[in-house]
Short mmCIF file of C-alpha atoms in Angstrom, two decimals:
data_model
loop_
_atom_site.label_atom_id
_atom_site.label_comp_id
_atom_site.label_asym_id
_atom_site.label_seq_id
_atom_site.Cartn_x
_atom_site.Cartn_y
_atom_site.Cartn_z
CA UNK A 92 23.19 -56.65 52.21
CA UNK A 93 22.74 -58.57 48.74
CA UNK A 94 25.48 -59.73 47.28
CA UNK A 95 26.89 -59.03 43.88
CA UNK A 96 26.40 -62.48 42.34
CA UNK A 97 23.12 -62.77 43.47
CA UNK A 98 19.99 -62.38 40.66
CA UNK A 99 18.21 -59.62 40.91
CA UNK A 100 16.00 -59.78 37.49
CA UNK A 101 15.36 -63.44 36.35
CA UNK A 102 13.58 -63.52 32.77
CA UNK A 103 12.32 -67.01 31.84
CA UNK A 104 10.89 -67.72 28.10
CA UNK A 105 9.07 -64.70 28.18
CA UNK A 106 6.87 -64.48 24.92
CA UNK A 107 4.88 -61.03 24.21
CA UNK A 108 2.61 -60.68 20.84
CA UNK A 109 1.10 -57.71 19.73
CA UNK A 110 -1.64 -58.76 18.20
CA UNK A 111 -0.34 -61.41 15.23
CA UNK A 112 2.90 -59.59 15.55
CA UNK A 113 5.23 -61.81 17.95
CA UNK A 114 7.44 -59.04 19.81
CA UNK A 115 9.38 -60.87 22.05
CA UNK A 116 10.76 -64.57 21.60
CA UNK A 117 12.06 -67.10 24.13
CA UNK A 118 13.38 -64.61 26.65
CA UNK A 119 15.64 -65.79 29.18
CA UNK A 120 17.93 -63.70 31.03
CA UNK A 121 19.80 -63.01 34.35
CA UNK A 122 20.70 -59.98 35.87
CA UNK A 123 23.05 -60.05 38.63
CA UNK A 124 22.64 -57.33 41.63
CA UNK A 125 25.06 -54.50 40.77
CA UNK A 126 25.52 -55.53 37.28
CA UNK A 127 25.12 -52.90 34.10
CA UNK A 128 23.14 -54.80 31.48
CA UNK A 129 23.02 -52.64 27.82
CA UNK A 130 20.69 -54.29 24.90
CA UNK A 131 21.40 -52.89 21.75
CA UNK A 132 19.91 -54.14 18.67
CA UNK A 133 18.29 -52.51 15.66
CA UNK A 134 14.79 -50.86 15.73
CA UNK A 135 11.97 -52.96 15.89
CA UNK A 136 14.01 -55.96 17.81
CA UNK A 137 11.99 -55.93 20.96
CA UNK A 138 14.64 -53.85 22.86
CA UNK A 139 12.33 -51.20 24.37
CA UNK A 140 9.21 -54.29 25.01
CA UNK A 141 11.67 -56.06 26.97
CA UNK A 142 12.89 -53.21 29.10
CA UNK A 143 8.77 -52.49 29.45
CA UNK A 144 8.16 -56.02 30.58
CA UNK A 145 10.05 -55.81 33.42
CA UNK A 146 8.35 -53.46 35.18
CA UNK A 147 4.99 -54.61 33.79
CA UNK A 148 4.38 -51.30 31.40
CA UNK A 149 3.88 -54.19 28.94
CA UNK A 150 2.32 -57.54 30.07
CA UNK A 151 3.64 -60.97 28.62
CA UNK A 152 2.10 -63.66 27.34
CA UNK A 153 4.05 -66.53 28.35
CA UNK A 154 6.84 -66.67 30.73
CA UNK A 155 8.22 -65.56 34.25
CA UNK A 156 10.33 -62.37 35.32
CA UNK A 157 10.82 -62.17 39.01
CA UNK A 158 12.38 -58.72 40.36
CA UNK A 159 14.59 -59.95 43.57
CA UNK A 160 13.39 -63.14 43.76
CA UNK A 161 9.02 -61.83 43.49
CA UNK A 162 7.14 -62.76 40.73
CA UNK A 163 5.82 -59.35 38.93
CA UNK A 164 2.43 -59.93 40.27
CA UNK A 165 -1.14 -58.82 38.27
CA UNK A 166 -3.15 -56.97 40.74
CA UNK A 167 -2.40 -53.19 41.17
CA UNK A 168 -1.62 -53.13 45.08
CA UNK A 169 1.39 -55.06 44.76
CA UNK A 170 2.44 -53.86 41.44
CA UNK A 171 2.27 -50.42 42.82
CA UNK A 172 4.99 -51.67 45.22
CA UNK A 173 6.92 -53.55 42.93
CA UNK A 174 7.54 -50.38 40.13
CA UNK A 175 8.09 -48.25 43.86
CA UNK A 176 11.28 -50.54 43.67
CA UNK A 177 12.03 -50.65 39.80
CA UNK A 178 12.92 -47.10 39.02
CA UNK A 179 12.19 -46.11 35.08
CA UNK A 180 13.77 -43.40 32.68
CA UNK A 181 12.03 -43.19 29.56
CA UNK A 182 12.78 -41.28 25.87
CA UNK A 183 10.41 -38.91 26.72
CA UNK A 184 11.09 -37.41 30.22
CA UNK A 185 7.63 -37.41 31.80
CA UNK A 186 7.54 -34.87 34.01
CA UNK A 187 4.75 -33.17 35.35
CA UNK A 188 4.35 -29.77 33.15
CA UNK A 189 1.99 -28.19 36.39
CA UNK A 190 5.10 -28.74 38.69
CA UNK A 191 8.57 -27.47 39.80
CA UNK A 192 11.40 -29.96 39.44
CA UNK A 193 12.01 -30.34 43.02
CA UNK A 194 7.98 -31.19 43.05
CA UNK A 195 8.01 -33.90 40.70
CA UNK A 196 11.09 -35.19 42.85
CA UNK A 197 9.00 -35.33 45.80
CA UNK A 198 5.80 -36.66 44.58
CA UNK A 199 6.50 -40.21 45.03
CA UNK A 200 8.40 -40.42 47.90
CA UNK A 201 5.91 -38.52 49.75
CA UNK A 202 2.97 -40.07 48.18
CA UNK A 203 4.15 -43.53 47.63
CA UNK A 204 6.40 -43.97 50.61
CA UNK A 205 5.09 -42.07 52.87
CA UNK A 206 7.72 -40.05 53.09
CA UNK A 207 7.70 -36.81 55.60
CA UNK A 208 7.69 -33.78 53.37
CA UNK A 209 10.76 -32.43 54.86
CA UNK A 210 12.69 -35.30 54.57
CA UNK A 211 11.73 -35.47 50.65
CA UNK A 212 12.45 -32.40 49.98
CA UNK A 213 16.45 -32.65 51.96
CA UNK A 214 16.56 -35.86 49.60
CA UNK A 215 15.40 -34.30 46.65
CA UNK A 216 17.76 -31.47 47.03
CA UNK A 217 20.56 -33.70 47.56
CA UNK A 218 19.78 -36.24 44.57
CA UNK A 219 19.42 -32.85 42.14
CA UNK A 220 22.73 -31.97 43.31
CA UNK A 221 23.74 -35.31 41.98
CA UNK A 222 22.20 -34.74 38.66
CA UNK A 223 23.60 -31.43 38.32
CA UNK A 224 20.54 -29.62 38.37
CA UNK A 225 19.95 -28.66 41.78
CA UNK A 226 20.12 -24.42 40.54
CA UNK A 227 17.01 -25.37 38.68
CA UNK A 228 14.72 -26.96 41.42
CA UNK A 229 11.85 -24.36 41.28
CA UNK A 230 11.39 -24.13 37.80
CA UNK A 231 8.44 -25.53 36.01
CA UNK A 232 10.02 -28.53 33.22
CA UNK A 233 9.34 -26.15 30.12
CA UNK A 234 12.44 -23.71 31.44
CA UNK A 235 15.05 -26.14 31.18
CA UNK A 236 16.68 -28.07 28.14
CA UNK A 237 15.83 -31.59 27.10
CA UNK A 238 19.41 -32.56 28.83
CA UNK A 239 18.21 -30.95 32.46
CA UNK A 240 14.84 -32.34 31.56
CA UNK A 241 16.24 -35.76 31.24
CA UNK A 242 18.44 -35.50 34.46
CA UNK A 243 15.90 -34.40 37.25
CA UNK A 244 13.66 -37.55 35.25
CA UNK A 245 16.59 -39.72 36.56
CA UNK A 246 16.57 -38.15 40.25
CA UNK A 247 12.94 -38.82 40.53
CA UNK A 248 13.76 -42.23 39.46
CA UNK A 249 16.42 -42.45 42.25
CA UNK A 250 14.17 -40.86 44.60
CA UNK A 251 12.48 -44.12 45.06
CA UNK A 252 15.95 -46.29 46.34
CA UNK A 253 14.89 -48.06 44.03
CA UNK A 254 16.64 -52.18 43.52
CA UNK A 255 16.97 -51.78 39.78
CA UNK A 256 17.23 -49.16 37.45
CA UNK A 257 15.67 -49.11 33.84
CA UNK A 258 16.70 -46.94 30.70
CA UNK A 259 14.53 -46.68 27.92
CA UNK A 260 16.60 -44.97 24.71
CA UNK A 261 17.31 -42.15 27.39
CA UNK A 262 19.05 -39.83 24.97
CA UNK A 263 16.88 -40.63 21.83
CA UNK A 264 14.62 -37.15 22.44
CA UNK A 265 18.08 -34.89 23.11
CA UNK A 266 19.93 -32.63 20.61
CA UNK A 267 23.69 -34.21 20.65
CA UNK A 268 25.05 -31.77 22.57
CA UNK A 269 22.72 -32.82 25.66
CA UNK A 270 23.09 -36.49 25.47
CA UNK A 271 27.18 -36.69 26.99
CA UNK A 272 25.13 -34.62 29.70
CA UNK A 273 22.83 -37.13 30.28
CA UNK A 274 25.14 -40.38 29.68
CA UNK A 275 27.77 -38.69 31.84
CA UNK A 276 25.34 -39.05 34.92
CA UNK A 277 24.47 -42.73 33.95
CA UNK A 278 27.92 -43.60 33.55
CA UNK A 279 28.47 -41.83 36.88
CA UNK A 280 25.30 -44.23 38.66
CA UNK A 281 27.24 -46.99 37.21
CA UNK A 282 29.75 -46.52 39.61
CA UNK A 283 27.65 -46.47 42.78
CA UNK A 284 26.60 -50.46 42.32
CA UNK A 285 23.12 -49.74 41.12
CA UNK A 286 21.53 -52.84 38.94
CA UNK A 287 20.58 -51.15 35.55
CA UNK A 288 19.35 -52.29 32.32
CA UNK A 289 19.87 -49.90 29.62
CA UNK A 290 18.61 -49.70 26.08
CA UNK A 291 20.51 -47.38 23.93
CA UNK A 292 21.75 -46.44 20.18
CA UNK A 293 24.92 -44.89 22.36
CA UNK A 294 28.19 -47.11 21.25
CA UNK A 295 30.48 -45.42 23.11
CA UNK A 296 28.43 -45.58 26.23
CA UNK A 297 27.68 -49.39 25.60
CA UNK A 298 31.67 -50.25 24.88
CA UNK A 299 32.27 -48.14 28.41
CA UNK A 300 29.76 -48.34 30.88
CA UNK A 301 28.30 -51.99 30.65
CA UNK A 302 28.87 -54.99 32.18
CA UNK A 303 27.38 -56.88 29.66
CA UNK A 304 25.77 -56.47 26.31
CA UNK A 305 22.80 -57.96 25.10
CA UNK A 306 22.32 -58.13 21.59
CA UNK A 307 18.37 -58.51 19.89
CA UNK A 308 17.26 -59.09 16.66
CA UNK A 309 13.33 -60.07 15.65
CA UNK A 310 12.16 -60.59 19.23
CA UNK A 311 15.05 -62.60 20.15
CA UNK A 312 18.30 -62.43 22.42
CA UNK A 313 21.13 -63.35 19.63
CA UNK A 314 23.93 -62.91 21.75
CA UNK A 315 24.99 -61.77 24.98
CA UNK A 316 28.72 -60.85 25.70
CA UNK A 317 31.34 -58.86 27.74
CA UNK A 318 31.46 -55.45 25.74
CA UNK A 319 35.19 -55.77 24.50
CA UNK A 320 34.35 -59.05 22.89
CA UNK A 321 30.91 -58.10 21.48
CA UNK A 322 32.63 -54.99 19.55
CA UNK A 323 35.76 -57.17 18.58
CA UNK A 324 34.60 -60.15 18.09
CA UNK A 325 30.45 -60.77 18.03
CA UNK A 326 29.82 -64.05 17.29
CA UNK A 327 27.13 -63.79 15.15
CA UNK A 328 26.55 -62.46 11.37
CA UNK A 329 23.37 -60.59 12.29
CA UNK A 330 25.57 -58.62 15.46
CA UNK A 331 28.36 -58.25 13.04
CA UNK A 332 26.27 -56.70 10.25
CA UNK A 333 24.54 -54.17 12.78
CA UNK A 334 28.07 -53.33 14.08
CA UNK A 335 29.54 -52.83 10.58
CA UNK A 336 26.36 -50.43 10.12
CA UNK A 337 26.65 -48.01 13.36
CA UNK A 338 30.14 -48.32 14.15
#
């Protein structure tokens, strides 16, 4: 059993260009094992690279991050394994068009894992049930809404057990009456002790659900606070003029 204040992601001067264009800057961060991480920042601060980096969708120049204690390693074997245990949830849900929801549920488990078909499909079942999807299991993607869409992307995610859980902007693609769909199931994975780092626009999800907020701006952390003092109090002018802006 790991306990709570135990790190799960460690982040150490992490540098990532694109090109000339420095993306990320000095990077260091801890996440503790259970703990609800949000970064909010405006576009272009490096919020979505950072979530990318740490389960190597982006590579990094310079720096560590270590996923429960393992350095993310560069060869494809044991990278494989390592994203097997860093669930993502993107903007875009990323579901295979070809196959029914309680398919693209499966897939890893079975093919990854080595799961027994049976026993990934009870699981599947059970983690759509979760979701609140579970009526829509053998439908192809393209019958349900973005909101369903985005929900059985977040049971395939869980499908995995995975040790952390990453949001990228996971209500950006929805129509606004979706997204409380889609944050009400987040919120609701916040309660079960999952680690997750989420990047979202979502205030009122942020000022909620997280343990923590991290604030970016040009590449770089600027601040990093519980949410009730980021929102009343953010130390800095740059957090206080992006607050004054989307609050």
């Amino acid at each position: 059993m790991t306990l709570r204040n135990e790190t799960m992601i460690s982040i150490r001067d992490v540098q990532k260009w694109f090109g000339s264009y420095q993306a990320l800057r000095d990077i260091t961060l801890d996440v503790k094992t259970g703990e609800v991480v949000v970064i909010l920042g405006p576009s272009g601060s490096g919020k979505s690279t950072l979530c990318r980096t740490i389960n190597r969708l982006e590579t990094i120049d310079e720096g560590t991050i270590r996923i429960d204690g393992q350095e993310l390693p560069n060869e494809s074997g044991p990278l494989a394994q390592l994203r097997s245990e860093v669930g993502m949830v993107f903007q875009q849900f990323n579901l295979f068009a070809h196959m029914t929801v309680l398919e693209n549920v499966m897939l890893a488990p079975v093919q990854v894992r080595k799961q027994k078909p049976e026993a990934a499909k009870k699981r599947a079942m059970e983690l759509l049930e979760r979701v609140g999807v579970e009526a829509q299991a053998h439908k192809r993607p393209a019958q349900l809404s973005g909101g369903q869409q985005q929900r059985v992307a977040i049971a395939r995610a869980l499908a995995m057990d995975p040790k952390v859980l990453l949001f990228d902007e996971p209500t950006s693609a929805l129509d606004p009456e979706m997204i409380k769909e889609v944050l009400d199931v987040i919120v609701e994975l916040t309660k079960g002790g999952m680690t997750m780092v989420v990047v979202t626009h979502e205030m009122g999800f942020a000022q909620t659900a997280a343990d923590r907020i991290i604030f970016m701006a040009e590449g770089r952390i600027v601040e990093e606070n519980t949410p009730e003092q980021f929102f009343t109090e953010a130390k800095s002018e740059r957090a206080r003029d992006f607050l004054s802006k989307v609050l």
